[in-house]
Amino acid sequence: MRMPLIAGNWKMHLTLHEAVELAKAVAAAAEQYSDREVLLYPTFLQFTRVQEAVSGTKVLLGAQNCSAEKDGAFTGEISAAQLRDAGAQYVLIGHSERRHILGEKDDFLKKKIDRVLEQNLKPMLCVGETLSEREAGRAKEVVLNQLLAALQHLHENEWRQITIAYEPVWAIGTGKNATPEDAQRMHSTIRSKISALCPSVAHTVRILYGGSVKPDNIAALMAMPDIDGVLVGGASLKAESFIAILRDAVV
Ligand code: 13P
């Protein structure tokens, strides 16, 4: 049985005050649900204050990115070791905005996965096809190539730290979510590939869906057998909508 994971990716949004207030509201609501986990990804700058706000609650915290290097002269970067020191448990790797806007490539993302694992943190690898890749019938190939490039070198104990987020690029911030059946097909394809790479973890690795998740589509998404949670962007920025998603994320 995989524990559902409901994650909010705050991207480059919210003031410090808004972030702290939102975190407190989410933490208060999360206490009611012992059968699901809640994870927030604030910006680096807000991380410590948000961490103080949720300390002692069940809310988990992650960082939206980390350096591919261990430490040293890398101006503007933040290392996995520094994230662990600040209290992060998860690190988002390869979000489509970093792949497509900031040009991060598979080999670079693989290095980040290794840095995160070295610090005993949990990488959440984002994978997903663009609209043109989907229309060309290449969605599965693209997603599986992203998965293989970042993860195929891992050992079983490392695989146990991994979470996957399938986020079709055309569904992010567009209001067009993949249908639950479409998402399920891709999640099942991903799980089969994991099974081929590391059979012992295929039934425990959580695969989240992301892309226009809202209170009105969460129940149908969570009803799918291989959707183990969601990674929410826009709807995670308001307490009301994120808490409604959390409430209705029933397996
Ligand atoms: P939206 O929920 O705004 O579509 O964003 C999804 C996302 O990118 C989460 O990482």
mmCIF file of N, CA and C in Angstrom, residues 48-172:
data_model
loop_
_atom_site.group_PDB
_atom_site.id
_atom_site.type_symbol
_atom_site.label_atom_id
_atom_site.label_comp_id
_atom_site.label_asym_id
_atom_site.label_seq_id
_atom_site.Cartn_x
_atom_site.Cartn_y
_atom_site.Cartn_z
ATOM 1 N N THR A 48 13.267 28.686 5.429
ATOM 2 C CA THR A 48 13.501 28.588 6.872
ATOM 3 C C THR A 48 12.303 29.086 7.677
ATOM 4 N N ARG A 49 11.706 30.169 7.216
ATOM 5 C CA ARG A 49 10.533 30.698 7.941
ATOM 6 C C ARG A 49 9.349 29.741 7.826
ATOM 7 N N VAL A 50 9.201 29.139 6.660
ATOM 8 C CA VAL A 50 8.114 28.162 6.487
ATOM 9 C C VAL A 50 8.405 26.937 7.352
ATOM 10 N N GLN A 51 9.655 26.562 7.405
ATOM 11 C CA GLN A 51 10.043 25.401 8.212
ATOM 12 C C GLN A 51 9.709 25.638 9.686
ATOM 13 N N GLU A 52 9.995 26.847 10.171
ATOM 14 C CA GLU A 52 9.646 27.175 11.564
ATOM 15 C C GLU A 52 8.127 27.114 11.765
ATOM 16 N N ALA A 53 7.395 27.579 10.752
ATOM 17 C CA ALA A 53 5.924 27.631 10.859
ATOM 18 C C ALA A 53 5.306 26.231 10.913
ATOM 19 N N VAL A 54 5.939 25.255 10.268
ATOM 20 C CA VAL A 54 5.328 23.910 10.245
ATOM 21 C C VAL A 54 6.051 22.925 11.169
ATOM 22 N N SER A 55 7.038 23.415 11.894
ATOM 23 C CA SER A 55 7.801 22.543 12.777
ATOM 24 C C SER A 55 6.864 21.868 13.795
ATOM 25 N N GLY A 56 7.020 20.577 13.966
ATOM 26 C CA GLY A 56 6.173 19.841 14.908
ATOM 27 C C GLY A 56 4.843 19.408 14.312
ATOM 28 N N THR A 57 4.569 19.778 13.081
ATOM 29 C CA THR A 57 3.336 19.312 12.410
ATOM 30 C C THR A 57 3.711 18.182 11.452
ATOM 31 N N LYS A 58 2.695 17.658 10.748
ATOM 32 C CA LYS A 58 3.007 16.552 9.846
ATOM 33 C C LYS A 58 3.413 17.023 8.441
ATOM 34 N N VAL A 59 3.479 18.331 8.222
ATOM 35 C CA VAL A 59 3.842 18.835 6.888
ATOM 36 C C VAL A 59 5.327 18.579 6.609
ATOM 37 N N LEU A 60 5.581 17.997 5.441
ATOM 38 C CA LEU A 60 6.951 17.760 4.989
ATOM 39 C C LEU A 60 7.369 18.927 4.104
ATOM 40 N N LEU A 61 8.680 19.165 4.043
ATOM 41 C CA LEU A 61 9.145 20.278 3.228
ATOM 42 C C LEU A 61 10.171 19.830 2.209
ATOM 43 N N GLY A 62 10.098 20.448 1.044
ATOM 44 C CA GLY A 62 11.077 20.161 0.003
ATOM 45 C C GLY A 62 11.554 21.443 -0.644
ATOM 46 N N ALA A 63 12.649 21.309 -1.401
ATOM 47 C CA ALA A 63 13.187 22.438 -2.156
ATOM 48 C C ALA A 63 12.857 22.237 -3.630
ATOM 49 N N GLN A 64 12.720 23.348 -4.340
ATOM 50 C CA GLN A 64 12.289 23.273 -5.745
ATOM 51 C C GLN A 64 13.407 22.890 -6.696
ATOM 52 N N ASN A 65 14.653 22.879 -6.194
ATOM 53 C CA ASN A 65 15.806 22.655 -7.064
ATOM 54 C C ASN A 65 17.022 22.490 -6.174
ATOM 55 N N CYS A 66 18.119 21.984 -6.708
ATOM 56 C CA CYS A 66 19.397 22.075 -5.992
ATOM 57 C C CYS A 66 20.529 22.027 -7.011
ATOM 58 N N SER A 67 21.717 22.345 -6.542
ATOM 59 C CA SER A 67 22.893 22.348 -7.419
ATOM 60 C C SER A 67 23.261 20.926 -7.827
ATOM 61 N N ALA A 68 23.865 20.804 -8.999
ATOM 62 C CA ALA A 68 24.402 19.512 -9.439
ATOM 63 C C ALA A 68 25.797 19.270 -8.849
ATOM 64 N N GLU A 69 26.328 20.293 -8.158
ATOM 65 C CA GLU A 69 27.676 20.184 -7.564
ATOM 66 C C GLU A 69 27.566 20.001 -6.055
ATOM 67 N N LYS A 70 28.659 19.454 -5.473
ATOM 68 C CA LYS A 70 28.617 19.194 -4.022
ATOM 69 C C LYS A 70 28.750 20.473 -3.204
ATOM 70 N N ASP A 71 29.816 21.222 -3.483
ATOM 71 C CA ASP A 71 29.995 22.518 -2.835
ATOM 72 C C ASP A 71 31.092 23.260 -3.567
ATOM 73 N N GLY A 72 31.330 24.503 -3.188
ATOM 74 C CA GLY A 72 32.418 25.237 -3.825
ATOM 75 C C GLY A 72 31.958 26.530 -4.466
ATOM 76 N N ALA A 73 32.769 26.985 -5.431
ATOM 77 C CA ALA A 73 32.563 28.303 -6.031
ATOM 78 C C ALA A 73 31.514 28.213 -7.136
ATOM 79 N N PHE A 74 30.240 28.252 -6.742
ATOM 80 C CA PHE A 74 29.131 28.186 -7.703
ATOM 81 C C PHE A 74 28.124 29.260 -7.310
ATOM 82 N N THR A 75 28.444 30.476 -7.674
ATOM 83 C CA THR A 75 27.667 31.636 -7.245
ATOM 84 C C THR A 75 26.173 31.476 -7.566
ATOM 85 N N GLY A 76 25.372 31.709 -6.568
ATOM 86 C CA GLY A 76 23.921 31.665 -6.774
ATOM 87 C C GLY A 76 23.320 30.285 -6.597
ATOM 88 N N GLU A 77 24.141 29.274 -6.428
ATOM 89 C CA GLU A 77 23.620 27.908 -6.300
ATOM 90 C C GLU A 77 23.412 27.528 -4.826
ATOM 91 N N ILE A 78 22.646 26.485 -4.595
ATOM 92 C CA ILE A 78 22.411 25.966 -3.245
ATOM 93 C C ILE A 78 22.586 24.452 -3.301
ATOM 94 N N SER A 79 23.396 23.927 -2.386
ATOM 95 C CA SER A 79 23.738 22.501 -2.459
ATOM 96 C C SER A 79 22.712 21.635 -1.722
ATOM 97 N N ALA A 80 22.743 20.354 -2.052
ATOM 98 C CA ALA A 80 21.874 19.404 -1.348
ATOM 99 C C ALA A 80 22.227 19.353 0.140
ATOM 100 N N ALA A 81 23.509 19.475 0.461
ATOM 101 C CA ALA A 81 23.916 19.453 1.873
ATOM 102 C C ALA A 81 23.314 20.648 2.622
ATOM 103 N N GLN A 82 23.293 21.805 1.958
ATOM 104 C CA GLN A 82 22.704 22.989 2.605
ATOM 105 C C GLN A 82 21.197 22.813 2.786
ATOM 106 N N LEU A 83 20.576 22.144 1.828
ATOM 107 C CA LEU A 83 19.132 21.904 1.949
ATOM 108 C C LEU A 83 18.833 20.969 3.107
ATOM 109 N N ARG A 84 19.659 19.954 3.243
ATOM 110 C CA ARG A 84 19.450 19.030 4.367
ATOM 111 C C ARG A 84 19.639 19.774 5.691
ATOM 112 N N ASP A 85 20.673 20.602 5.734
ATOM 113 C CA ASP A 85 20.971 21.393 6.924
ATOM 114 C C ASP A 85 19.775 22.288 7.299
ATOM 115 N N ALA A 86 19.060 22.782 6.280
ATOM 116 C CA ALA A 86 17.921 23.684 6.519
ATOM 117 C C ALA A 86 16.643 22.928 6.869
ATOM 118 N N GLY A 87 16.678 21.597 6.770
ATOM 119 C CA GLY A 87 15.496 20.822 7.167
ATOM 120 C C GLY A 87 14.669 20.274 6.012
ATOM 121 N N ALA A 88 15.197 20.330 4.788
ATOM 122 C CA ALA A 88 14.439 19.774 3.653
ATOM 123 C C ALA A 88 14.443 18.249 3.731
ATOM 124 N N GLN A 89 13.363 17.655 3.267
ATOM 125 C CA GLN A 89 13.310 16.189 3.149
ATOM 126 C C GLN A 89 13.263 15.757 1.690
ATOM 127 N N TYR A 90 12.647 16.571 0.854
ATOM 128 C CA TYR A 90 12.497 16.262 -0.572
ATOM 129 C C TYR A 90 13.184 17.348 -1.415
ATOM 130 N N VAL A 91 13.580 16.974 -2.626
ATOM 131 C CA VAL A 91 14.065 17.971 -3.594
ATOM 132 C C VAL A 91 13.437 17.646 -4.955
ATOM 133 N N LEU A 92 12.831 18.660 -5.543
ATOM 134 C CA LEU A 92 12.222 18.521 -6.867
ATOM 135 C C LEU A 92 13.334 18.597 -7.914
ATOM 136 N N ILE A 93 13.363 17.631 -8.805
ATOM 137 C CA ILE A 93 14.416 17.604 -9.830
ATOM 138 C C ILE A 93 13.755 17.504 -11.205
ATOM 139 N N GLY A 94 14.179 18.380 -12.105
ATOM 140 C CA GLY A 94 13.738 18.275 -13.496
ATOM 141 C C GLY A 94 12.324 18.732 -13.747
ATOM 142 N N HIS A 95 11.847 19.708 -12.949
ATOM 143 C CA HIS A 95 10.524 20.262 -13.267
ATOM 144 C C HIS A 95 10.556 20.783 -14.711
ATOM 145 N N SER A 96 9.429 20.700 -15.382
ATOM 146 C CA SER A 96 9.427 21.058 -16.812
ATOM 147 C C SER A 96 9.841 22.511 -17.033
ATOM 148 N N GLU A 97 9.570 23.372 -16.045
ATOM 149 C CA GLU A 97 10.001 24.764 -16.224
ATOM 150 C C GLU A 97 11.522 24.858 -16.211
ATOM 151 N N ARG A 98 12.184 23.993 -15.477
ATOM 152 C CA ARG A 98 13.649 23.984 -15.470
ATOM 153 C C ARG A 98 14.180 23.301 -16.730
ATOM 154 N N ARG A 99 13.489 22.264 -17.186
ATOM 155 C CA ARG A 99 13.942 21.602 -18.426
ATOM 156 C C ARG A 99 13.762 22.535 -19.626
ATOM 157 N N HIS A 100 12.568 23.150 -19.728
ATOM 158 C CA HIS A 100 12.233 23.832 -20.981
ATOM 159 C C HIS A 100 12.523 25.322 -20.973
ATOM 160 N N ILE A 101 12.469 25.970 -19.817
ATOM 161 C CA ILE A 101 12.748 27.415 -19.793
ATOM 162 C C ILE A 101 14.227 27.639 -19.474
ATOM 163 N N LEU A 102 14.751 26.843 -18.538
ATOM 164 C CA LEU A 102 16.135 27.061 -18.106
ATOM 165 C C LEU A 102 17.106 26.090 -18.777
ATOM 166 N N GLY A 103 16.607 25.207 -19.609
ATOM 167 C CA GLY A 103 17.482 24.382 -20.465
ATOM 168 C C GLY A 103 18.207 23.252 -19.753
ATOM 169 N N GLU A 104 17.667 22.758 -18.643
ATOM 170 C CA GLU A 104 18.361 21.668 -17.935
ATOM 171 C C GLU A 104 18.190 20.350 -18.696
ATOM 172 N N LYS A 105 19.304 19.668 -18.899
ATOM 173 C CA LYS A 105 19.310 18.445 -19.716
ATOM 174 C C LYS A 105 19.418 17.203 -18.823
ATOM 175 N N ASP A 106 19.118 16.053 -19.431
ATOM 176 C CA ASP A 106 19.066 14.797 -18.680
ATOM 177 C C ASP A 106 20.345 14.490 -17.891
ATOM 178 N N ASP A 107 21.516 14.691 -18.500
ATOM 179 C CA ASP A 107 22.750 14.307 -17.788
ATOM 180 C C ASP A 107 22.992 15.206 -16.573
ATOM 181 N N PHE A 108 22.589 16.460 -16.692
ATOM 182 C CA PHE A 108 22.691 17.423 -15.592
ATOM 183 C C PHE A 108 21.724 17.015 -14.459
ATOM 184 N N LEU A 109 20.539 16.573 -14.842
ATOM 185 C CA LEU A 109 19.539 16.170 -13.842
ATOM 186 C C LEU A 109 19.966 14.894 -13.123
ATOM 187 N N LYS A 110 20.619 14.007 -13.854
ATOM 188 C CA LYS A 110 21.146 12.783 -13.226
ATOM 189 C C LYS A 110 22.152 13.150 -12.128
ATOM 190 N N LYS A 111 22.992 14.136 -12.390
ATOM 191 C CA LYS A 111 23.965 14.567 -11.367
ATOM 192 C C LYS A 111 23.242 15.110 -10.132
ATOM 193 N N LYS A 112 22.168 15.843 -10.379
ATOM 194 C CA LYS A 112 21.414 16.383 -9.236
ATOM 195 C C LYS A 112 20.786 15.261 -8.407
ATOM 196 N N ILE A 113 20.266 14.257 -9.097
ATOM 197 C CA ILE A 113 19.685 13.109 -8.377
ATOM 198 C C ILE A 113 20.756 12.519 -7.447
ATOM 199 N N ASP A 114 21.958 12.361 -7.961
ATOM 200 C CA ASP A 114 23.036 11.775 -7.151
ATOM 201 C C ASP A 114 23.392 12.666 -5.962
ATOM 202 N N ARG A 115 23.427 13.976 -6.164
ATOM 203 C CA ARG A 115 23.746 14.897 -5.055
ATOM 204 C C ARG A 115 22.675 14.768 -3.959
ATOM 205 N N VAL A 116 21.430 14.697 -4.371
ATOM 206 C CA VAL A 116 20.329 14.619 -3.400
ATOM 207 C C VAL A 116 20.405 13.313 -2.613
ATOM 208 N N LEU A 117 20.647 12.218 -3.323
ATOM 209 C CA LEU A 117 20.727 10.915 -2.646
ATOM 210 C C LEU A 117 21.913 10.846 -1.698
ATOM 211 N N GLU A 118 23.028 11.457 -2.064
ATOM 212 C CA GLU A 118 24.212 11.460 -1.185
ATOM 213 C C GLU A 118 23.904 12.073 0.170
ATOM 214 N N GLN A 119 22.927 12.982 0.191
ATOM 215 C CA GLN A 119 22.574 13.653 1.454
ATOM 216 C C GLN A 119 21.409 12.977 2.160
ATOM 217 N N ASN A 120 21.045 11.787 1.684
ATOM 218 C CA ASN A 120 19.892 11.078 2.255
ATOM 219 C C ASN A 120 18.603 11.874 2.176
ATOM 220 N N LEU A 121 18.497 12.681 1.132
ATOM 221 C CA LEU A 121 17.238 13.366 0.854
ATOM 222 C C LEU A 121 16.506 12.594 -0.233
ATOM 223 N N LYS A 122 15.238 12.945 -0.418
ATOM 224 C CA LYS A 122 14.414 12.206 -1.384
ATOM 225 C C LYS A 122 14.224 13.027 -2.654
ATOM 226 N N PRO A 123 14.741 12.551 -3.764
ATOM 227 C CA PRO A 123 14.489 13.272 -5.027
ATOM 228 C C PRO A 123 13.077 12.982 -5.525
ATOM 229 N N MET A 124 12.424 14.021 -6.026
ATOM 230 C CA MET A 124 11.159 13.819 -6.750
ATOM 231 C C MET A 124 11.440 14.205 -8.194
ATOM 232 N N LEU A 125 11.550 13.204 -9.050
ATOM 233 C CA LEU A 125 11.890 13.452 -10.454
ATOM 234 C C LEU A 125 10.631 13.755 -11.261
ATOM 235 N N CYS A 126 10.633 14.921 -11.932
ATOM 236 C CA CYS A 126 9.510 15.264 -12.801
ATOM 237 C C CYS A 126 9.814 14.813 -14.220
ATOM 238 N N VAL A 127 8.825 14.199 -14.843
ATOM 239 C CA VAL A 127 8.930 13.776 -16.242
ATOM 240 C C VAL A 127 7.651 14.211 -16.948
ATOM 241 N N GLY A 128 7.740 14.387 -18.255
ATOM 242 C CA GLY A 128 6.522 14.761 -18.982
ATOM 243 C C GLY A 128 6.826 15.213 -20.385
ATOM 244 N N GLU A 129 5.869 14.954 -21.280
ATOM 245 C CA GLU A 129 6.059 15.299 -22.689
ATOM 246 C C GLU A 129 5.422 16.649 -23.008
ATOM 247 N N THR A 130 5.931 17.304 -24.057
ATOM 248 C CA THR A 130 5.311 18.548 -24.544
ATOM 249 C C THR A 130 4.124 18.190 -25.442
ATOM 250 N N LEU A 131 3.357 19.208 -25.798
ATOM 251 C CA LEU A 131 2.197 18.972 -26.666
ATOM 252 C C LEU A 131 2.644 18.419 -28.026
ATOM 253 N N SER A 132 3.712 18.981 -28.591
ATOM 254 C CA SER A 132 4.118 18.507 -29.927
ATOM 255 C C SER A 132 4.636 17.068 -29.848
ATOM 256 N N GLU A 133 5.308 16.724 -28.766
ATOM 257 C CA GLU A 133 5.759 15.324 -28.602
ATOM 258 C C GLU A 133 4.555 14.388 -28.471
ATOM 259 N N ARG A 134 3.544 14.864 -27.753
ATOM 260 C CA ARG A 134 2.345 14.031 -27.607
ATOM 261 C C ARG A 134 1.638 13.855 -28.949
ATOM 262 N N GLU A 135 1.506 14.969 -29.665
ATOM 263 C CA GLU A 135 0.799 14.896 -30.959
ATOM 264 C C GLU A 135 1.556 14.043 -31.968
ATOM 265 N N ALA A 136 2.865 13.959 -31.789
ATOM 266 C CA ALA A 136 3.674 13.121 -32.687
ATOM 267 C C ALA A 136 3.673 11.659 -32.236
ATOM 268 N N GLY A 137 2.898 11.352 -31.195
ATOM 269 C CA GLY A 137 2.816 9.965 -30.712
ATOM 270 C C GLY A 137 4.042 9.526 -29.939
ATOM 271 N N ARG A 138 4.797 10.494 -29.415
ATOM 272 C CA ARG A 138 6.070 10.160 -28.764
ATOM 273 C C ARG A 138 6.023 10.304 -27.246
ATOM 274 N N ALA A 139 4.841 10.448 -26.657
ATOM 275 C CA ALA A 139 4.763 10.746 -25.220
ATOM 276 C C ALA A 139 5.466 9.685 -24.367
ATOM 277 N N LYS A 140 5.167 8.417 -24.625
ATOM 278 C CA LYS A 140 5.760 7.357 -23.793
ATOM 279 C C LYS A 140 7.272 7.316 -23.941
ATOM 280 N N GLU A 141 7.714 7.413 -25.184
ATOM 281 C CA GLU A 141 9.155 7.367 -25.452
ATOM 282 C C GLU A 141 9.886 8.503 -24.706
ATOM 283 N N VAL A 142 9.312 9.714 -24.776
ATOM 284 C CA VAL A 142 9.939 10.872 -24.132
ATOM 285 C C VAL A 142 10.001 10.676 -22.618
ATOM 286 N N VAL A 143 8.888 10.273 -22.050
ATOM 287 C CA VAL A 143 8.806 10.124 -20.588
ATOM 288 C C VAL A 143 9.756 9.012 -20.116
ATOM 289 N N LEU A 144 9.753 7.902 -20.816
ATOM 290 C CA LEU A 144 10.620 6.795 -20.379
ATOM 291 C C LEU A 144 12.100 7.140 -20.570
ATOM 292 N N ASN A 145 12.410 7.891 -21.616
ATOM 293 C CA ASN A 145 13.806 8.314 -21.787
ATOM 294 C C ASN A 145 14.245 9.231 -20.648
ATOM 295 N N GLN A 146 13.361 10.129 -20.232
ATOM 296 C CA GLN A 146 13.703 11.017 -19.101
ATOM 297 C C GLN A 146 13.932 10.194 -17.833
ATOM 298 N N LEU A 147 13.075 9.201 -17.647
ATOM 299 C CA LEU A 147 13.181 8.335 -16.462
ATOM 300 C C LEU A 147 14.501 7.558 -16.474
ATOM 301 N N LEU A 148 14.779 6.947 -17.606
ATOM 302 C CA LEU A 148 15.995 6.135 -17.709
ATOM 303 C C LEU A 148 17.244 6.981 -17.516
ATOM 304 N N ALA A 149 17.266 8.147 -18.175
ATOM 305 C CA ALA A 149 18.475 8.980 -18.123
ATOM 306 C C ALA A 149 18.810 9.377 -16.688
ATOM 307 N N ALA A 150 17.786 9.636 -15.887
ATOM 308 C CA ALA A 150 18.042 10.138 -14.532
ATOM 309 C C ALA A 150 18.209 9.032 -13.504
ATOM 310 N N LEU A 151 17.586 7.870 -13.760
ATOM 311 C CA LEU A 151 17.454 6.901 -12.659
ATOM 312 C C LEU A 151 17.980 5.495 -12.938
ATOM 313 N N GLN A 152 18.298 5.179 -14.167
ATOM 314 C CA GLN A 152 18.564 3.755 -14.434
ATOM 315 C C GLN A 152 19.830 3.239 -13.759
ATOM 316 N N HIS A 153 20.686 4.147 -13.315
ATOM 317 C CA HIS A 153 21.937 3.721 -12.667
ATOM 318 C C HIS A 153 21.765 3.448 -11.165
ATOM 319 N N LEU A 154 20.576 3.661 -10.640
ATOM 320 C CA LEU A 154 20.412 3.579 -9.173
ATOM 321 C C LEU A 154 20.359 2.143 -8.661
ATOM 322 N N HIS A 155 20.806 1.971 -7.421
ATOM 323 C CA HIS A 155 20.693 0.690 -6.723
ATOM 324 C C HIS A 155 19.366 0.646 -5.967
ATOM 325 N N GLU A 156 19.042 -0.550 -5.511
ATOM 326 C CA GLU A 156 17.739 -0.740 -4.862
ATOM 327 C C GLU A 156 17.525 0.219 -3.684
ATOM 328 N N ASN A 157 18.527 0.371 -2.831
ATOM 329 C CA ASN A 157 18.334 1.246 -1.657
ATOM 330 C C ASN A 157 18.135 2.703 -2.071
ATOM 331 N N GLU A 158 18.696 3.096 -3.225
ATOM 332 C CA GLU A 158 18.491 4.460 -3.730
ATOM 333 C C GLU A 158 17.087 4.596 -4.340
ATOM 334 N N TRP A 159 16.672 3.569 -5.053
ATOM 335 C CA TRP A 159 15.322 3.584 -5.624
ATOM 336 C C TRP A 159 14.273 3.790 -4.537
ATOM 337 N N ARG A 160 14.531 3.289 -3.332
ATOM 338 C CA ARG A 160 13.541 3.417 -2.250
ATOM 339 C C ARG A 160 13.320 4.873 -1.834
ATOM 340 N N GLN A 161 14.237 5.762 -2.220
ATOM 341 C CA GLN A 161 14.097 7.189 -1.875
ATOM 342 C C GLN A 161 13.375 7.988 -2.966
ATOM 343 N N ILE A 162 13.080 7.338 -4.084
ATOM 344 C CA ILE A 162 12.613 8.070 -5.267
ATOM 345 C C ILE A 162 11.090 8.230 -5.296
ATOM 346 N N THR A 163 10.656 9.420 -5.715
ATOM 347 C CA THR A 163 9.259 9.658 -6.082
ATOM 348 C C THR A 163 9.288 10.204 -7.505
ATOM 349 N N ILE A 164 8.296 9.816 -8.310
ATOM 350 C CA ILE A 164 8.186 10.329 -9.676
ATOM 351 C C ILE A 164 6.970 11.248 -9.736
ATOM 352 N N ALA A 165 7.103 12.351 -10.481
ATOM 353 C CA ALA A 165 5.928 13.188 -10.760
ATOM 354 C C ALA A 165 5.756 13.248 -12.268
ATOM 355 N N TYR A 166 4.654 12.673 -12.766
ATOM 356 C CA TYR A 166 4.358 12.775 -14.191
ATOM 357 C C TYR A 166 3.570 14.060 -14.416
ATOM 358 N N GLU A 167 4.199 14.989 -15.126
ATOM 359 C CA GLU A 167 3.555 16.275 -15.392
ATOM 360 C C GLU A 167 3.615 16.564 -16.884
ATOM 361 N N PRO A 168 2.561 16.219 -17.627
ATOM 362 C CA PRO A 168 2.559 16.542 -19.051
ATOM 363 C C PRO A 168 2.669 18.059 -19.218
ATOM 364 N N VAL A 169 3.616 18.520 -20.005
ATOM 365 C CA VAL A 169 3.914 19.953 -20.068
ATOM 366 C C VAL A 169 2.698 20.755 -20.523
ATOM 367 N N TRP A 170 1.918 20.172 -21.421
ATOM 368 C CA TRP A 170 0.750 20.868 -21.964
ATOM 369 C C TRP A 170 -0.368 21.022 -20.930
ATOM 370 N N ALA A 171 -0.251 20.352 -19.798
ATOM 371 C CA ALA A 171 -1.298 20.432 -18.768
ATOM 372 C C ALA A 171 -0.906 21.378 -17.636
ATOM 373 N N ILE A 172 0.320 21.905 -17.670
ATOM 374 C CA ILE A 172 0.794 22.711 -16.542
ATOM 375 C C ILE A 172 0.348 24.159 -16.700
#
